[in-house]
Amino acid sequence: TASGRAAVVTLAMAAEPPPPLGPPVLPRLTEEGFGDKFLRKTRENPLVPLGCLCTLGVLTYGLISFQRGNTRRSQLMMRARILAQGFTFAALLGGMVVTALKSRQ
């Protein structure tokens, strides 16, 4: 019968020895240096370094204005620094949310 032949073929296939096991192939891990990690993180979330640079630029300009005695511009730059820091923080949180959503999928 047809079902009897299928059972014989299945038993014959199961009777063969399994293929030999070789050493497992493991992925090669390399040490990631500071520069490599910085570039990888910058590619993942480019808004964070941009926010840091904006914060640094506004802070520097505010300190220069303060040193020159331009208190109005200095105060304006200190307020702009807070906005730039807020942008950086929002970019950091946004990147964390995107990473968490990617890892769930």
CSV table of N, CA and C in Angstrom, one decimal:
chain,number,residue,atom,x,y,z
A,1,THR,N,0.8,-1.2,0.0
A,1,THR,CA,0.0,0.0,0.0
A,1,THR,C,0.9,1.2,0.0
A,2,ALA,N,0.3,2.3,-0.3
A,2,ALA,CA,1.0,3.6,-0.4
A,2,ALA,C,1.5,4.1,1.0
A,3,SER,N,0.6,3.9,2.0
A,3,SER,CA,1.0,4.4,3.3
A,3,SER,C,2.1,3.5,3.9
A,4,GLY,N,2.1,2.2,3.5
A,4,GLY,CA,3.2,1.3,4.0
A,4,GLY,C,4.5,1.7,3.4
A,5,ARG,N,4.5,2.1,2.1
A,5,ARG,CA,5.8,2.5,1.5
A,5,ARG,C,6.3,3.8,2.1
A,6,ALA,N,5.4,4.7,2.4
A,6,ALA,CA,5.9,5.9,3.0
A,6,ALA,C,6.5,5.7,4.3
A,7,ALA,N,5.9,4.7,5.1
A,7,ALA,CA,6.5,4.4,6.4
A,7,ALA,C,7.9,3.8,6.3
A,8,VAL,N,8.1,3.0,5.2
A,8,VAL,CA,9.4,2.4,5.0
A,8,VAL,C,10.4,3.4,4.6
A,9,VAL,N,10.0,4.3,3.8
A,9,VAL,CA,10.9,5.4,3.4
A,9,VAL,C,11.3,6.3,4.6
A,10,THR,N,10.3,6.6,5.4
A,10,THR,CA,10.6,7.4,6.6
A,10,THR,C,11.5,6.6,7.6
A,11,LEU,N,11.3,5.3,7.7
A,11,LEU,CA,12.2,4.6,8.6
A,11,LEU,C,13.6,4.4,8.0
A,12,ALA,N,13.7,4.3,6.7
A,12,ALA,CA,15.0,4.2,6.1
A,12,ALA,C,15.7,5.5,6.3
A,13,MET,N,15.0,6.6,6.2
A,13,MET,CA,15.7,7.9,6.3
A,13,MET,C,16.2,8.1,7.8
A,14,ALA,N,15.4,7.7,8.7
A,14,ALA,CA,15.7,7.8,10.1
A,14,ALA,C,16.9,6.9,10.5
A,15,ALA,N,17.1,5.8,9.7
A,15,ALA,CA,18.1,4.8,10.1
A,15,ALA,C,19.5,5.3,9.7
A,16,GLU,N,19.6,6.3,8.8
A,16,GLU,CA,20.9,6.8,8.4
A,16,GLU,C,21.5,7.5,9.6
A,17,PRO,N,22.8,7.5,9.7
A,17,PRO,CA,23.5,8.2,10.8
A,17,PRO,C,23.4,9.7,10.5
A,18,PRO,N,23.4,10.4,11.6
A,18,PRO,CA,23.4,11.9,11.4
A,18,PRO,C,24.7,12.4,10.9
A,19,PRO,N,24.7,13.6,10.2
A,19,PRO,CA,25.9,14.1,9.7
A,19,PRO,C,26.9,14.4,10.9
A,20,PRO,N,28.2,14.3,10.6
A,20,PRO,CA,29.1,14.6,11.7
A,20,PRO,C,29.0,16.0,12.2
A,21,LEU,N,29.2,16.2,13.5
A,21,LEU,CA,29.1,17.6,14.0
A,21,LEU,C,30.5,18.1,14.0
A,22,GLY,N,30.7,19.3,13.5
A,22,GLY,CA,32.0,20.0,13.5
A,22,GLY,C,32.0,21.0,14.7
A,23,PRO,N,33.1,21.7,14.8
A,23,PRO,CA,33.1,22.7,15.9
A,23,PRO,C,32.1,23.8,15.6
A,24,PRO,N,31.4,24.3,16.6
A,24,PRO,CA,30.4,25.4,16.3
A,24,PRO,C,31.1,26.6,15.8
A,25,VAL,N,30.5,27.3,14.8
A,25,VAL,CA,31.0,28.5,14.3
A,25,VAL,C,30.5,29.7,15.1
A,26,LEU,N,31.4,30.3,15.8
A,26,LEU,CA,31.0,31.4,16.7
A,26,LEU,C,31.3,32.7,16.0
A,27,PRO,N,30.5,33.8,16.2
A,27,PRO,CA,30.8,35.1,15.6
A,27,PRO,C,32.1,35.6,16.3
A,28,ARG,N,32.9,36.3,15.5
A,28,ARG,CA,34.1,36.9,16.0
A,28,ARG,C,33.8,38.2,16.6
A,29,LEU,N,34.1,38.4,17.8
A,29,LEU,CA,33.8,39.7,18.5
A,29,LEU,C,35.1,40.5,18.5
A,30,THR,N,35.0,41.7,18.2
A,30,THR,CA,36.2,42.6,18.2
A,30,THR,C,35.9,43.7,19.2
A,31,GLU,N,37.0,44.2,19.7
A,31,GLU,CA,36.9,45.3,20.7
A,31,GLU,C,36.5,46.6,19.9
A,32,GLU,N,35.5,47.3,20.4
A,32,GLU,CA,35.1,48.5,19.8
A,32,GLU,C,35.7,49.7,20.6
A,33,GLY,N,36.5,50.5,19.9
A,33,GLY,CA,37.2,51.6,20.5
A,33,GLY,C,36.3,52.8,20.7
A,34,PHE,N,36.7,53.8,21.4
A,34,PHE,CA,35.9,55.0,21.7
A,34,PHE,C,35.5,55.6,20.4
A,35,GLY,N,36.4,55.8,19.4
A,35,GLY,CA,36.0,56.5,18.2
A,35,GLY,C,35.0,55.7,17.4
A,36,ASP,N,35.2,54.4,17.3
A,36,ASP,CA,34.2,53.5,16.6
A,36,ASP,C,32.8,53.6,17.2
A,37,LYS,N,32.8,53.5,18.6
A,37,LYS,CA,31.5,53.6,19.3
A,37,LYS,C,30.9,55.0,19.1
A,38,PHE,N,31.7,56.0,19.1
A,38,PHE,CA,31.1,57.4,18.9
A,38,PHE,C,30.5,57.5,17.5
A,39,LEU,N,31.2,57.0,16.5
A,39,LEU,CA,30.7,57.1,15.1
A,39,LEU,C,29.4,56.3,15.0
A,40,ARG,N,29.4,55.1,15.6
A,40,ARG,CA,28.2,54.2,15.5
A,40,ARG,C,27.0,54.9,16.2
A,41,LYS,N,27.2,55.4,17.4
A,41,LYS,CA,26.1,56.1,18.1
A,41,LYS,C,25.7,57.4,17.4
A,42,THR,N,26.6,58.1,16.7
A,42,THR,CA,26.2,59.3,16.0
A,42,THR,C,25.4,58.9,14.8
A,43,ARG,N,25.7,57.8,14.1
A,43,ARG,CA,24.9,57.4,13.0
A,43,ARG,C,23.5,57.0,13.4
A,44,GLU,N,23.4,56.3,14.6
A,44,GLU,CA,22.1,55.9,15.1
A,44,GLU,C,21.2,57.0,15.5
A,45,ASN,N,21.8,58.1,16.1
A,45,ASN,CA,21.0,59.2,16.5
A,45,ASN,C,21.8,60.5,16.3
A,46,PRO,N,21.8,61.1,15.1
A,46,PRO,CA,22.6,62.2,14.8
A,46,PRO,C,22.2,63.5,15.5
A,47,LEU,N,21.0,63.6,16.1
A,47,LEU,CA,20.5,64.8,16.7
A,47,LEU,C,21.1,65.1,18.0
A,48,VAL,N,21.6,64.1,18.7
A,48,VAL,CA,22.2,64.3,20.0
A,48,VAL,C,23.5,65.1,19.9
A,49,PRO,N,24.5,64.6,19.1
A,49,PRO,CA,25.7,65.4,18.9
A,49,PRO,C,25.4,66.8,18.4
A,50,LEU,N,24.4,66.9,17.5
A,50,LEU,CA,24.1,68.3,17.0
A,50,LEU,C,23.6,69.2,18.1
A,51,GLY,N,22.7,68.6,19.0
A,51,GLY,CA,22.2,69.4,20.1
A,51,GLY,C,23.4,69.8,21.1
A,52,CYS,N,24.3,68.9,21.3
A,52,CYS,CA,25.5,69.2,22.1
A,52,CYS,C,26.3,70.3,21.5
A,53,LEU,N,26.5,70.2,20.2
A,53,LEU,CA,27.3,71.3,19.6
A,53,LEU,C,26.6,72.6,19.6
A,54,CYS,N,25.3,72.6,19.5
A,54,CYS,CA,24.5,73.9,19.6
A,54,CYS,C,24.6,74.4,21.0
A,55,THR,N,24.4,73.6,22.0
A,55,THR,CA,24.6,74.0,23.4
A,55,THR,C,25.9,74.6,23.7
A,56,LEU,N,27.0,73.9,23.2
A,56,LEU,CA,28.3,74.5,23.4
A,56,LEU,C,28.5,75.8,22.7
A,57,GLY,N,28.0,75.9,21.5
A,57,GLY,CA,28.2,77.2,20.8
A,57,GLY,C,27.4,78.3,21.4
A,58,VAL,N,26.2,78.1,21.9
A,58,VAL,CA,25.4,79.2,22.5
A,58,VAL,C,26.1,79.5,23.9
A,59,LEU,N,26.5,78.5,24.6
A,59,LEU,CA,27.2,78.8,25.9
A,59,LEU,C,28.5,79.6,25.7
A,60,THR,N,29.3,79.2,24.7
A,60,THR,CA,30.5,80.0,24.4
A,60,THR,C,30.2,81.4,24.1
A,61,TYR,N,29.2,81.6,23.2
A,61,TYR,CA,28.9,83.0,22.8
A,61,TYR,C,28.3,83.8,24.0
A,62,GLY,N,27.6,83.1,24.8
A,62,GLY,CA,27.0,83.8,26.0
A,62,GLY,C,28.1,84.2,27.0
A,63,LEU,N,29.1,83.3,27.1
A,63,LEU,CA,30.2,83.7,28.0
A,63,LEU,C,31.1,84.8,27.4
A,64,ILE,N,31.3,84.8,26.1
A,64,ILE,CA,32.0,85.9,25.5
A,64,ILE,C,31.3,87.2,25.7
A,65,SER,N,29.9,87.2,25.5
A,65,SER,CA,29.1,88.4,25.7
A,65,SER,C,29.2,88.9,27.1
A,66,PHE,N,29.2,88.0,28.0
A,66,PHE,CA,29.3,88.3,29.5
A,66,PHE,C,30.6,89.0,29.7
A,67,GLN,N,31.7,88.4,29.2
A,67,GLN,CA,33.0,89.0,29.4
A,67,GLN,C,33.2,90.4,28.8
A,68,ARG,N,32.5,90.6,27.7
A,68,ARG,CA,32.6,91.9,27.1
A,68,ARG,C,31.6,93.0,27.7
A,69,GLY,N,30.8,92.5,28.6
A,69,GLY,CA,29.9,93.4,29.3
A,69,GLY,C,28.6,93.6,28.7
A,70,ASN,N,28.3,92.8,27.7
A,70,ASN,CA,27.0,92.9,27.0
A,70,ASN,C,26.0,92.0,27.8
A,71,THR,N,25.4,92.5,28.9
A,71,THR,CA,24.6,91.6,29.8
A,71,THR,C,23.3,91.2,29.1
A,72,ARG,N,22.8,92.0,28.3
A,72,ARG,CA,21.5,91.7,27.7
A,72,ARG,C,21.7,90.5,26.7
A,73,ARG,N,22.7,90.5,25.9
A,73,ARG,CA,23.0,89.4,25.0
A,73,ARG,C,23.4,88.2,25.8
A,74,SER,N,24.2,88.3,26.9
A,74,SER,CA,24.6,87.2,27.7
A,74,SER,C,23.4,86.5,28.3
A,75,GLN,N,22.4,87.2,28.8
A,75,GLN,CA,21.2,86.6,29.4
A,75,GLN,C,20.4,85.9,28.3
A,76,LEU,N,20.3,86.5,27.1
A,76,LEU,CA,19.6,85.9,26.0
A,76,LEU,C,20.3,84.6,25.6
A,77,MET,N,21.6,84.5,25.6
A,77,MET,CA,22.3,83.3,25.2
A,77,MET,C,22.2,82.2,26.3
A,78,MET,N,22.1,82.6,27.6
A,78,MET,CA,21.9,81.6,28.6
A,78,MET,C,20.5,81.0,28.5
A,79,ARG,N,19.5,81.8,28.1
A,79,ARG,CA,18.2,81.2,27.9
A,79,ARG,C,18.2,80.3,26.6
A,80,ALA,N,18.9,80.7,25.6
A,80,ALA,CA,19.0,79.9,24.4
A,80,ALA,C,19.7,78.6,24.7
A,81,ARG,N,20.7,78.7,25.7
A,81,ARG,CA,21.4,77.4,26.1
A,81,ARG,C,20.4,76.4,26.7
A,82,ILE,N,19.5,76.9,27.5
A,82,ILE,CA,18.5,76.0,28.1
A,82,ILE,C,17.6,75.4,27.0
A,83,LEU,N,17.3,76.1,26.0
A,83,LEU,CA,16.5,75.6,24.9
A,83,LEU,C,17.3,74.5,24.1
A,84,ALA,N,18.6,74.8,23.9
A,84,ALA,CA,19.4,73.8,23.2
A,84,ALA,C,19.6,72.6,24.1
A,85,GLN,N,19.7,72.7,25.4
A,85,GLN,CA,19.8,71.5,26.2
A,85,GLN,C,18.6,70.7,26.2
A,86,GLY,N,17.4,71.4,26.2
A,86,GLY,CA,16.1,70.7,26.1
A,86,GLY,C,16.0,69.9,24.8
A,87,PHE,N,16.5,70.5,23.7
A,87,PHE,CA,16.5,69.9,22.4
A,87,PHE,C,17.3,68.6,22.5
A,88,THR,N,18.5,68.7,23.1
A,88,THR,CA,19.4,67.6,23.2
A,88,THR,C,18.8,66.5,24.0
A,89,PHE,N,18.1,66.8,25.1
A,89,PHE,CA,17.5,65.8,26.0
A,89,PHE,C,16.3,65.2,25.2
A,90,ALA,N,15.6,65.9,24.5
A,90,ALA,CA,14.4,65.4,23.7
A,90,ALA,C,14.9,64.4,22.7
A,91,ALA,N,16.0,64.8,22.0
A,91,ALA,CA,16.6,63.9,21.0
A,91,ALA,C,17.1,62.6,21.6
A,92,LEU,N,17.7,62.7,22.8
A,92,LEU,CA,18.2,61.5,23.5
A,92,LEU,C,17.1,60.6,23.8
A,93,LEU,N,16.0,61.2,24.4
A,93,LEU,CA,14.8,60.4,24.7
A,93,LEU,C,14.2,59.8,23.5
A,94,GLY,N,14.1,60.5,22.4
A,94,GLY,CA,13.5,60.0,21.2
A,94,GLY,C,14.3,58.9,20.6
A,95,GLY,N,15.6,59.0,20.7
A,95,GLY,CA,16.5,57.9,20.2
A,95,GLY,C,16.3,56.6,21.1
A,96,MET,N,16.2,56.8,22.4
A,96,MET,CA,15.9,55.7,23.2
A,96,MET,C,14.6,55.0,22.9
A,97,VAL,N,13.6,55.7,22.7
A,97,VAL,CA,12.3,55.2,22.3
A,97,VAL,C,12.4,54.4,21.0
A,98,VAL,N,13.0,55.0,20.0
A,98,VAL,CA,13.1,54.3,18.7
A,98,VAL,C,13.9,53.0,18.9
A,99,THR,N,15.0,53.0,19.6
A,99,THR,CA,15.8,51.8,19.9
A,99,THR,C,15.0,50.8,20.6
A,100,ALA,N,14.2,51.2,21.6
A,100,ALA,CA,13.3,50.2,22.3
A,100,ALA,C,12.3,49.6,21.4
A,101,LEU,N,11.7,50.4,20.5
A,101,LEU,CA,10.7,49.9,19.6
A,101,LEU,C,11.3,49.0,18.5
A,102,LYS,N,12.5,49.2,18.1
A,102,LYS,CA,13.2,48.4,17.1
A,102,LYS,C,13.5,47.0,17.8
A,103,SER,N,13.9,47.0,19.0
A,103,SER,CA,14.3,45.8,19.7
A,103,SER,C,13.1,44.9,20.0
A,104,ARG,N,11.9,45.5,20.1
A,104,ARG,CA,10.6,44.7,20.3
A,104,ARG,C,10.2,44.0,19.1
A,105,GLN,N,10.6,44.5,17.9
A,105,GLN,CA,10.1,43.8,16.7
A,105,GLN,C,10.9,42.7,16.3
